[in-house]
PDB file of C-alpha atoms in Angstrom:
ATOM      1  CA  ASP A1237      11.524  -7.160 -15.912  1.00 64.00           C
ATOM      2  CA  THR A1238      10.616  -7.048 -12.092  1.00 71.00           C
ATOM      3  CA  ALA A1239      10.220  -3.398 -11.122  1.00 93.00           C
ATOM      4  CA  VAL A1240      10.114  -4.114  -7.422  1.00 97.00           C
ATOM      5  CA  SER A1241      11.219  -7.310  -6.344  1.00 97.00           C
ATOM      6  CA  GLN A1242      12.204  -8.539  -2.637  1.00 97.00           C
ATOM      7  CA  THR A1243      13.785 -11.956  -1.529  1.00 97.00           C
ATOM      8  CA  PRO A1244      12.650 -14.127  -0.186  1.00 97.00           C
ATOM      9  CA  LYS A1245       9.316 -15.030  -0.749  1.00 97.00           C
ATOM     10  CA  TYR A1246       8.722 -17.163   2.095  1.00 97.00           C
ATOM     11  CA  LEU A1247      10.585 -16.895   5.524  1.00 97.00           C
ATOM     12  CA  VAL A1248      10.092 -19.241   8.590  1.00 97.00           C
ATOM     13  CA  THR A1249      11.972 -19.127  12.216  1.00 97.00           C
ATOM     14  CA  GLN A1250      12.209 -19.523  15.342  1.00 97.00           C
ATOM     15  CA  MET A1251      10.881 -17.055  17.936  1.00 97.00           C
ATOM     16  CA  GLY A1252      14.182 -14.850  18.949  1.00 97.00           C
ATOM     17  CA  ASN A1253      16.313 -15.255  15.333  1.00 98.00           C
ATOM     18  CA  ASP A1254      17.523 -12.598  13.389  1.00 98.00           C
ATOM     19  CA  LYS A1255      16.105 -12.428   9.488  1.00 98.00           C
ATOM     20  CA  SER A1256      16.676  -9.669   6.889  1.00 98.00           C
ATOM     21  CA  ILE A1257      14.467  -9.037   3.680  1.00 98.00           C
ATOM     22  CA  LYS A1258      15.832  -7.852   0.786  1.00 98.00           C
ATOM     23  CA  CYS A1259      14.377  -5.175  -1.635  1.00 98.00           C
ATOM     24  CA  GLU A1260      15.210  -4.172  -4.920  1.00 97.00           C
ATOM     25  CA  GLN A1261      13.429  -1.908  -7.831  1.00 97.00           C
ATOM     26  CA  ASN A1262      14.472  -0.809 -11.312  1.00 96.00           C
ATOM     27  CA  LEU A1263      12.545   2.128 -11.837  1.00 95.00           C
ATOM     28  CA  GLY A1264      15.023   4.913 -11.314  1.00 94.00           C
ATOM     29  CA  HIS A1265      12.734   5.536  -7.888  1.00 93.00           C
ATOM     30  CA  ASP A1266      14.324   7.827  -5.755  1.00 92.00           C
ATOM     31  CA  THR A1267      12.035   6.415  -2.523  1.00 92.00           C
ATOM     32  CA  MET A1268      11.239   3.560  -1.524  1.00 95.00           C
ATOM     33  CA  TYR A1269       9.180   1.912   1.796  1.00 95.00           C
ATOM     34  CA  TRP A1270       8.826  -0.651   4.004  1.00 97.00           C
ATOM     35  CA  TYR A1271       4.890  -2.068   4.745  1.00 97.00           C
ATOM     36  CA  LYS A1272       3.431  -4.291   6.972  1.00 97.00           C
ATOM     37  CA  GLN A1273       0.193  -5.852   6.514  1.00 96.00           C
ATOM     38  CA  ASP A1274      -1.303  -7.711   9.338  1.00 91.00           C
ATOM     39  CA  SER A1275      -3.551 -11.020   9.289  1.00 85.00           C
ATOM     40  CA  LYS A1276      -6.434  -8.519   8.975  1.00 82.00           C
ATOM     41  CA  LYS A1277      -5.014  -7.416   5.697  1.00 82.00           C
ATOM     42  CA  PHE A1278      -4.226  -3.522   7.234  1.00 87.00           C
ATOM     43  CA  LEU A1279      -1.551  -2.247   5.203  1.00 93.00           C
ATOM     44  CA  LYS A1280       0.645   0.080   7.641  1.00 93.00           C
ATOM     45  CA  ILE A1281       4.103   2.004   6.432  1.00 93.00           C
ATOM     46  CA  MET A1282       6.855   1.349   8.496  1.00 95.00           C
ATOM     47  CA  PHE A1283       9.646   3.323   6.900  1.00 93.00           C
ATOM     48  CA  SER A1284      10.349   5.170   4.137  1.00 92.00           C
ATOM     49  CA  TYR A1285      13.942   6.611   2.702  1.00 92.00           C
ATOM     50  CA  ASN A1286      14.208   9.238   0.119  1.00 89.00           C
ATOM     51  CA  ASN A1287      17.915   8.810  -1.766  1.00 88.00           C
ATOM     52  CA  LYS A1288      19.402   6.891   1.167  1.00 86.00           C
ATOM     53  CA  GLU A1289      18.203   9.377   3.378  1.00 89.00           C
ATOM     54  CA  LEU A1290      15.574   8.147   6.228  1.00 90.00           C
ATOM     55  CA  ILE A1291      12.599  10.434   6.163  1.00 87.00           C
ATOM     56  CA  ILE A1292      10.063   8.249   7.766  1.00 86.00           C
ATOM     57  CA  ASN A1293      10.027   6.451  10.863  1.00 86.00           C
ATOM     58  CA  GLU A1294       6.829   5.401  12.307  1.00 87.00           C
ATOM     59  CA  THR A1295       6.178   3.726  15.488  1.00 80.00           C
ATOM     60  CA  VAL A1296       8.211   0.660  15.291  1.00 89.00           C
ATOM     61  CA  PRO A1297      10.603  -1.274  18.191  1.00 91.00           C
ATOM     62  CA  ASN A1298      13.690  -0.585  17.444  1.00 93.00           C
ATOM     63  CA  ARG A1299      14.462  -4.440  16.465  1.00 96.00           C
ATOM     64  CA  PHE A1300      13.606  -3.472  13.383  1.00 96.00           C
ATOM     65  CA  SER A1301      16.376  -1.239  11.446  1.00 95.00           C
ATOM     66  CA  PRO A1302      16.232  -0.843   7.839  1.00 95.00           C
ATOM     67  CA  LYS A1303      19.433   0.176   5.639  1.00 95.00           C
ATOM     68  CA  SER A1304      19.505   1.416   2.442  1.00 94.00           C
ATOM     69  CA  PRO A1305      23.006   0.620   0.829  1.00 93.00           C
ATOM     70  CA  ASP A1306      22.079   2.931  -2.561  1.00 93.00           C
ATOM     71  CA  LYS A1307      18.338   4.585  -3.802  1.00 92.00           C
ATOM     72  CA  ALA A1308      17.709   1.178  -5.379  1.00 96.00           C
ATOM     73  CA  HIS A1309      18.511  -1.253  -2.373  1.00 96.00           C
ATOM     74  CA  LEU A1310      16.599  -1.251   0.820  1.00 97.00           C
ATOM     75  CA  ASN A1311      16.720  -3.938   3.254  1.00 97.00           C
ATOM     76  CA  LEU A1312      14.952  -4.827   6.756  1.00 97.00           C
ATOM     77  CA  HIS A1313      16.569  -6.794   9.249  1.00 97.00           C
ATOM     78  CA  ILE A1314      13.960  -7.920  12.584  1.00 97.00           C
ATOM     79  CA  ASN A1315      16.638  -8.699  15.803  1.00 97.00           C
ATOM     80  CA  SER A1316      15.022 -10.995  18.325  1.00 97.00           C
ATOM     81  CA  LEU A1317      11.773 -11.816  16.081  1.00 97.00           C
ATOM     82  CA  GLU A1318       8.883 -12.252  18.371  1.00 97.00           C
ATOM     83  CA  LEU A1319       5.283 -14.244  17.393  1.00 96.00           C
ATOM     84  CA  GLY A1320       3.279 -10.763  16.434  1.00 94.00           C
ATOM     85  CA  ASP A1321       6.481  -9.673  14.014  1.00 96.00           C
ATOM     86  CA  SER A1322       4.595 -12.595  11.793  1.00 97.00           C
ATOM     87  CA  ALA A1323       2.811 -10.785   8.671  1.00 97.00           C
ATOM     88  CA  VAL A1324       3.584 -10.075   5.069  1.00 98.00           C
ATOM     89  CA  TYR A1325       6.000  -6.941   4.672  1.00 98.00           C
ATOM     90  CA  PHE A1326       6.229  -5.313   1.306  1.00 98.00           C
ATOM     91  CA  CYS A1327       8.496  -2.872  -0.198  1.00 98.00           C
ATOM     92  CA  ALA A1328       7.064  -0.183  -2.359  1.00 96.00           C
ATOM     93  CA  SER A1329       9.096   2.653  -4.487  1.00 95.00           C
ATOM     94  CA  SER A1330       7.927   6.039  -5.911  1.00 92.00           C
ATOM     95  CA  GLN A1331       9.416   8.734  -6.927  1.00 88.00           C
ATOM     96  CA  PRO A1332       9.420  11.824  -4.652  1.00 80.00           C
ATOM     97  CA  MET A1333       6.683  13.716  -3.587  1.00 75.00           C
ATOM     98  CA  THR A1334       6.116  16.299  -6.732  1.00 75.00           C
ATOM     99  CA  SER A1335       4.257  20.150  -6.151  1.00 76.00           C
ATOM    100  CA  GLY A1336       2.956  18.523  -3.178  1.00 74.00           C
ATOM    101  CA  TYR A1337       1.329  15.730  -4.716  1.00 80.00           C
ATOM    102  CA  GLN A1338       2.380  11.843  -3.680  1.00 81.00           C
ATOM    103  CA  GLU A1339       3.707  10.200  -6.652  1.00 85.00           C
ATOM    104  CA  THR A1340       2.406   6.326  -7.241  1.00 90.00           C
ATOM    105  CA  GLN A1341       3.928   3.674  -5.373  1.00 93.00           C
ATOM    106  CA  TYR A1342       4.708   0.971  -7.206  1.00 95.00           C
ATOM    107  CA  PHE A1343       5.200  -2.418  -5.069  1.00 97.00           C
ATOM    108  CA  GLY A1344       6.547  -5.911  -4.290  1.00 97.00           C
ATOM    109  CA  PRO A1345       5.223  -9.124  -4.569  1.00 97.00           C
ATOM    110  CA  GLY A1346       5.774  -9.514  -0.633  1.00 97.00           C
ATOM    111  CA  THR A1347       8.133 -11.962   2.038  1.00 98.00           C
ATOM    112  CA  ARG A1348       5.428 -13.824   4.091  1.00 97.00           C
ATOM    113  CA  LEU A1349       7.404 -13.935   7.018  1.00 97.00           C
ATOM    114  CA  LEU A1350       5.598 -16.836   9.777  1.00 97.00           C
ATOM    115  CA  VAL A1351       7.173 -16.356  13.403  1.00 97.00           C
ATOM    116  CA  LEU A1352       6.678 -19.810  15.226  1.00 97.00           C
TER     117      LEU A1352
ATOM    118  CA  GLN B 255      -4.249  10.124  13.648  1.00 67.00           C
ATOM    119  CA  LYS B 256      -4.997  10.163  10.017  1.00 71.00           C
ATOM    120  CA  GLU B 257      -7.833   8.090   8.796  1.00 89.00           C
ATOM    121  CA  VAL B 258      -8.984   6.035   5.735  1.00 94.00           C
ATOM    122  CA  GLU B 259     -12.383   4.587   6.493  1.00 95.00           C
ATOM    123  CA  GLN B 260     -13.842   1.816   4.423  1.00 95.00           C
ATOM    124  CA  ASN B 261     -16.584  -0.670   4.475  1.00 90.00           C
ATOM    125  CA  SER B 262     -14.979  -4.246   5.109  1.00 88.00           C
ATOM    126  CA  GLY B 263     -17.541  -5.640   3.502  1.00 89.00           C
ATOM    127  CA  PRO B 264     -17.534  -7.906   1.472  1.00 95.00           C
ATOM    128  CA  LEU B 265     -19.699  -6.009  -1.227  1.00 96.00           C
ATOM    129  CA  SER B 266     -21.416  -8.492  -3.668  1.00 97.00           C
ATOM    130  CA  VAL B 267     -22.555  -7.610  -6.919  1.00 97.00           C
ATOM    131  CA  PRO B 268     -23.846  -9.986 -10.079  1.00 98.00           C
ATOM    132  CA  GLU B 269     -21.932 -10.251 -13.128  1.00 98.00           C
ATOM    133  CA  GLY B 270     -22.225  -7.381 -15.589  1.00 97.00           C
ATOM    134  CA  ALA B 271     -23.483  -4.453 -12.169  1.00 98.00           C
ATOM    135  CA  ILE B 272     -21.746  -1.657 -11.106  1.00 98.00           C
ATOM    136  CA  ALA B 273     -19.546  -2.219  -7.858  1.00 97.00           C
ATOM    137  CA  SER B 274     -19.490   1.149  -6.009  1.00 97.00           C
ATOM    138  CA  LEU B 275     -16.520   1.098  -3.874  1.00 98.00           C
ATOM    139  CA  ASN B 276     -16.096   4.580  -0.891  1.00 97.00           C
ATOM    140  CA  CYS B 277     -13.645   5.734   1.200  1.00 96.00           C
ATOM    141  CA  THR B 278     -13.592   8.734   3.329  1.00 96.00           C
ATOM    142  CA  TYR B 279     -10.105  10.408   4.858  1.00 94.00           C
ATOM    143  CA  SER B 280      -9.865  12.468   8.082  1.00 92.00           C
ATOM    144  CA  ASP B 281      -6.998  14.559   6.865  1.00 89.00           C
ATOM    145  CA  ARG B 282      -8.471  17.679   5.007  1.00 88.00           C
ATOM    146  CA  GLY B 283      -5.188  18.561   3.643  1.00 86.00           C
ATOM    147  CA  SER B 284      -4.831  15.217   1.670  1.00 88.00           C
ATOM    148  CA  GLN B 285      -4.273  16.104  -2.102  1.00 88.00           C
ATOM    149  CA  SER B 286      -3.513  13.137  -3.455  1.00 91.00           C
ATOM    150  CA  PHE B 287      -5.717   9.486  -3.742  1.00 94.00           C
ATOM    151  CA  PHE B 288      -4.979   6.130  -4.961  1.00 96.00           C
ATOM    152  CA  TRP B 289      -7.147   2.912  -5.236  1.00 97.00           C
ATOM    153  CA  TYR B 290      -5.031  -0.148  -5.195  1.00 97.00           C
ATOM    154  CA  ARG B 291      -6.454  -3.879  -5.926  1.00 98.00           C
ATOM    155  CA  GLN B 292      -5.213  -6.728  -4.160  1.00 97.00           C
ATOM    156  CA  TYR B 293      -5.795 -10.514  -4.385  1.00 97.00           C
ATOM    157  CA  SER B 294      -5.344 -12.847  -2.012  1.00 94.00           C
ATOM    158  CA  GLY B 295      -1.905 -13.669  -1.899  1.00 94.00           C
ATOM    159  CA  LYS B 296      -0.198 -10.924  -3.709  1.00 96.00           C
ATOM    160  CA  SER B 297       0.591  -7.493  -3.856  1.00 96.00           C
ATOM    161  CA  PRO B 298      -1.452  -4.230  -4.174  1.00 97.00           C
ATOM    162  CA  GLU B 299      -1.702  -3.057  -7.655  1.00 96.00           C
ATOM    163  CA  LEU B 300      -3.229   0.557  -8.519  1.00 95.00           C
ATOM    164  CA  ILE B 301      -5.972   1.226 -10.080  1.00 96.00           C
ATOM    165  CA  MET B 302      -6.728   4.722 -10.269  1.00 95.00           C
ATOM    166  CA  SER B 303      -5.345   8.000  -9.095  1.00 94.00           C
ATOM    167  CA  ILE B 304      -6.981  11.386  -8.343  1.00 95.00           C
ATOM    168  CA  TYR B 305      -5.907  14.226  -7.241  1.00 92.00           C
ATOM    169  CA  SER B 306      -8.890  17.179  -8.120  1.00 92.00           C
ATOM    170  CA  ASN B 307     -12.532  16.920  -7.470  1.00 95.00           C
ATOM    171  CA  GLY B 308     -14.743  15.382  -9.692  1.00 96.00           C
ATOM    172  CA  ASP B 309     -14.411  12.105 -12.198  1.00 96.00           C
ATOM    173  CA  LYS B 310     -11.433  10.145 -13.584  1.00 96.00           C
ATOM    174  CA  GLU B 311     -12.515   7.721 -15.988  1.00 97.00           C
ATOM    175  CA  ASP B 312     -10.276   4.958 -17.036  1.00 96.00           C
ATOM    176  CA  GLY B 313     -11.749   1.895 -18.743  1.00 97.00           C
ATOM    177  CA  ARG B 314     -14.275   0.401 -16.964  1.00 98.00           C
ATOM    178  CA  PHE B 315     -12.863   2.327 -13.653  1.00 98.00           C
ATOM    179  CA  THR B 316     -14.413   6.098 -12.714  1.00 98.00           C
ATOM    180  CA  ALA B 317     -12.356   7.715  -9.264  1.00 98.00           C
ATOM    181  CA  GLN B 318     -14.718  10.418  -7.746  1.00 98.00           C
ATOM    182  CA  LEU B 319     -13.497  12.711  -5.107  1.00 97.00           C
ATOM    183  CA  ASN B 320     -14.968  15.163  -2.836  1.00 97.00           C
ATOM    184  CA  LYS B 321     -12.881  17.379  -1.037  1.00 94.00           C
ATOM    185  CA  ALA B 322     -15.491  19.078   0.604  1.00 95.00           C
ATOM    186  CA  SER B 323     -17.135  15.943   2.142  1.00 95.00           C
ATOM    187  CA  GLN B 324     -13.694  14.086   2.533  1.00 95.00           C
ATOM    188  CA  TYR B 325     -14.761  11.027   0.320  1.00 96.00           C
ATOM    189  CA  VAL B 326     -13.457   9.590  -2.908  1.00 97.00           C
ATOM    190  CA  SER B 327     -14.934   6.641  -4.146  1.00 98.00           C
ATOM    191  CA  LEU B 328     -14.844   3.987  -7.210  1.00 98.00           C
ATOM    192  CA  LEU B 329     -16.881   2.588  -9.341  1.00 98.00           C
ATOM    193  CA  ILE B 330     -16.023  -0.439 -11.847  1.00 98.00           C
ATOM    194  CA  ARG B 331     -18.873  -0.714 -14.363  1.00 98.00           C
ATOM    195  CA  ASP B 332     -19.281  -4.258 -16.326  1.00 98.00           C
ATOM    196  CA  SER B 333     -18.241  -5.855 -13.184  1.00 98.00           C
ATOM    197  CA  GLN B 334     -16.461  -9.056 -14.110  1.00 97.00           C
ATOM    198  CA  PRO B 335     -15.937 -12.276 -11.437  1.00 97.00           C
ATOM    199  CA  SER B 336     -11.651 -11.426 -12.155  1.00 97.00           C
ATOM    200  CA  ASP B 337     -12.486  -8.289 -10.997  1.00 98.00           C
ATOM    201  CA  SER B 338     -13.522 -10.131  -7.626  1.00 98.00           C
ATOM    202  CA  ALA B 339     -10.221  -8.981  -4.750  1.00 97.00           C
ATOM    203  CA  THR B 340      -9.941  -6.473  -2.008  1.00 97.00           C
ATOM    204  CA  TYR B 341     -10.096  -2.384  -3.227  1.00 98.00           C
ATOM    205  CA  LEU B 342      -7.473  -0.506  -0.975  1.00 97.00           C
ATOM    206  CA  CYS B 343      -8.338   3.368  -0.850  1.00 97.00           C
ATOM    207  CA  ALA B 344      -5.047   5.496   0.169  1.00 96.00           C
ATOM    208  CA  ALA B 345      -4.692   9.266   0.927  1.00 94.00           C
ATOM    209  CA  GLN B 346      -1.525  11.145   1.472  1.00 88.00           C
ATOM    210  CA  VAL B 347      -0.985  12.629   4.796  1.00 81.00           C
ATOM    211  CA  GLU B 348      -0.735  16.502   4.396  1.00 61.00           C
ATOM    212  CA  TYR B 349       2.972  16.769   5.196  1.00 63.00           C
ATOM    213  CA  GLY B 350       5.327  13.872   4.228  1.00 60.00           C
ATOM    214  CA  ASN B 351       5.751  11.850   1.827  1.00 70.00           C
ATOM    215  CA  LYS B 352       3.381   8.986   3.223  1.00 85.00           C
ATOM    216  CA  LEU B 353      -0.209   7.269   2.505  1.00 90.00           C
ATOM    217  CA  VAL B 354      -2.808   5.988   4.706  1.00 93.00           C
ATOM    218  CA  PHE B 355      -4.668   3.136   3.885  1.00 95.00           C
ATOM    219  CA  GLY B 356      -7.669   1.801   4.940  1.00 95.00           C
ATOM    220  CA  ALA B 357      -8.758  -1.718   5.992  1.00 94.00           C
ATOM    221  CA  GLY B 358     -10.335  -1.920   1.971  1.00 95.00           C
ATOM    222  CA  THR B 359     -13.659  -3.618   0.712  1.00 96.00           C
ATOM    223  CA  ILE B 360     -14.087  -6.880  -0.234  1.00 97.00           C
ATOM    224  CA  LEU B 361     -15.611  -7.016  -3.597  1.00 98.00           C
ATOM    225  CA  ARG B 362     -17.339 -10.273  -4.713  1.00 98.00           C
ATOM    226  CA  VAL B 363     -18.766 -10.677  -8.396  1.00 98.00           C
ATOM    227  CA  LYS B 364     -21.157 -13.458  -8.946  1.00 96.00           C
ATOM    228  CA  SER B 365     -21.018 -14.832 -12.521  1.00 92.00           C
TER     229      SER B 365
END
């Protein structure tokens, strides 16, 4: 019973290619996120969707485009991959904030992207 | 820029000892705080959440929050080698459904 799942787990590709990462959650949460964790293990938010609506869009290159077909799915498409895109990308989900308090975020297993 | 600061470590403690992990945050309006554990090559998993000043205990883990000092800590009692991991502190940014993570503290428990 995987709560937050991502595909693929590993992605090795050449510079300039376009790739997609898929995320699905079966927790019934309304909010989903994409995070990037670099080689120094720093975890940084990229995007957040609440019930298919984009609510957080950090300073991320336009080459990254999230898409949420429904509230259980959040995909990440990356155009023209660069060496610096190599990282682990985590999907997460949570219920929306209640009374100003952030709900716990649950993370997927991660997608390890290596750009050669 | 909202920040969460942690000592990167590594923090080494002998088996059975208390491990103390600390975190400070810059956004005075933050109300929600989380400790995640991340094993090498794995995803972050929630250890504790804390929302009110004071202590919150769950088994061997105690989270402590002091909003006046903008300080969060995690105590691990009776540390086990299986506790060896990176511990990530996260704080909610005042406005928005967003967490800011610290860089993590590496904990090593020696048997």
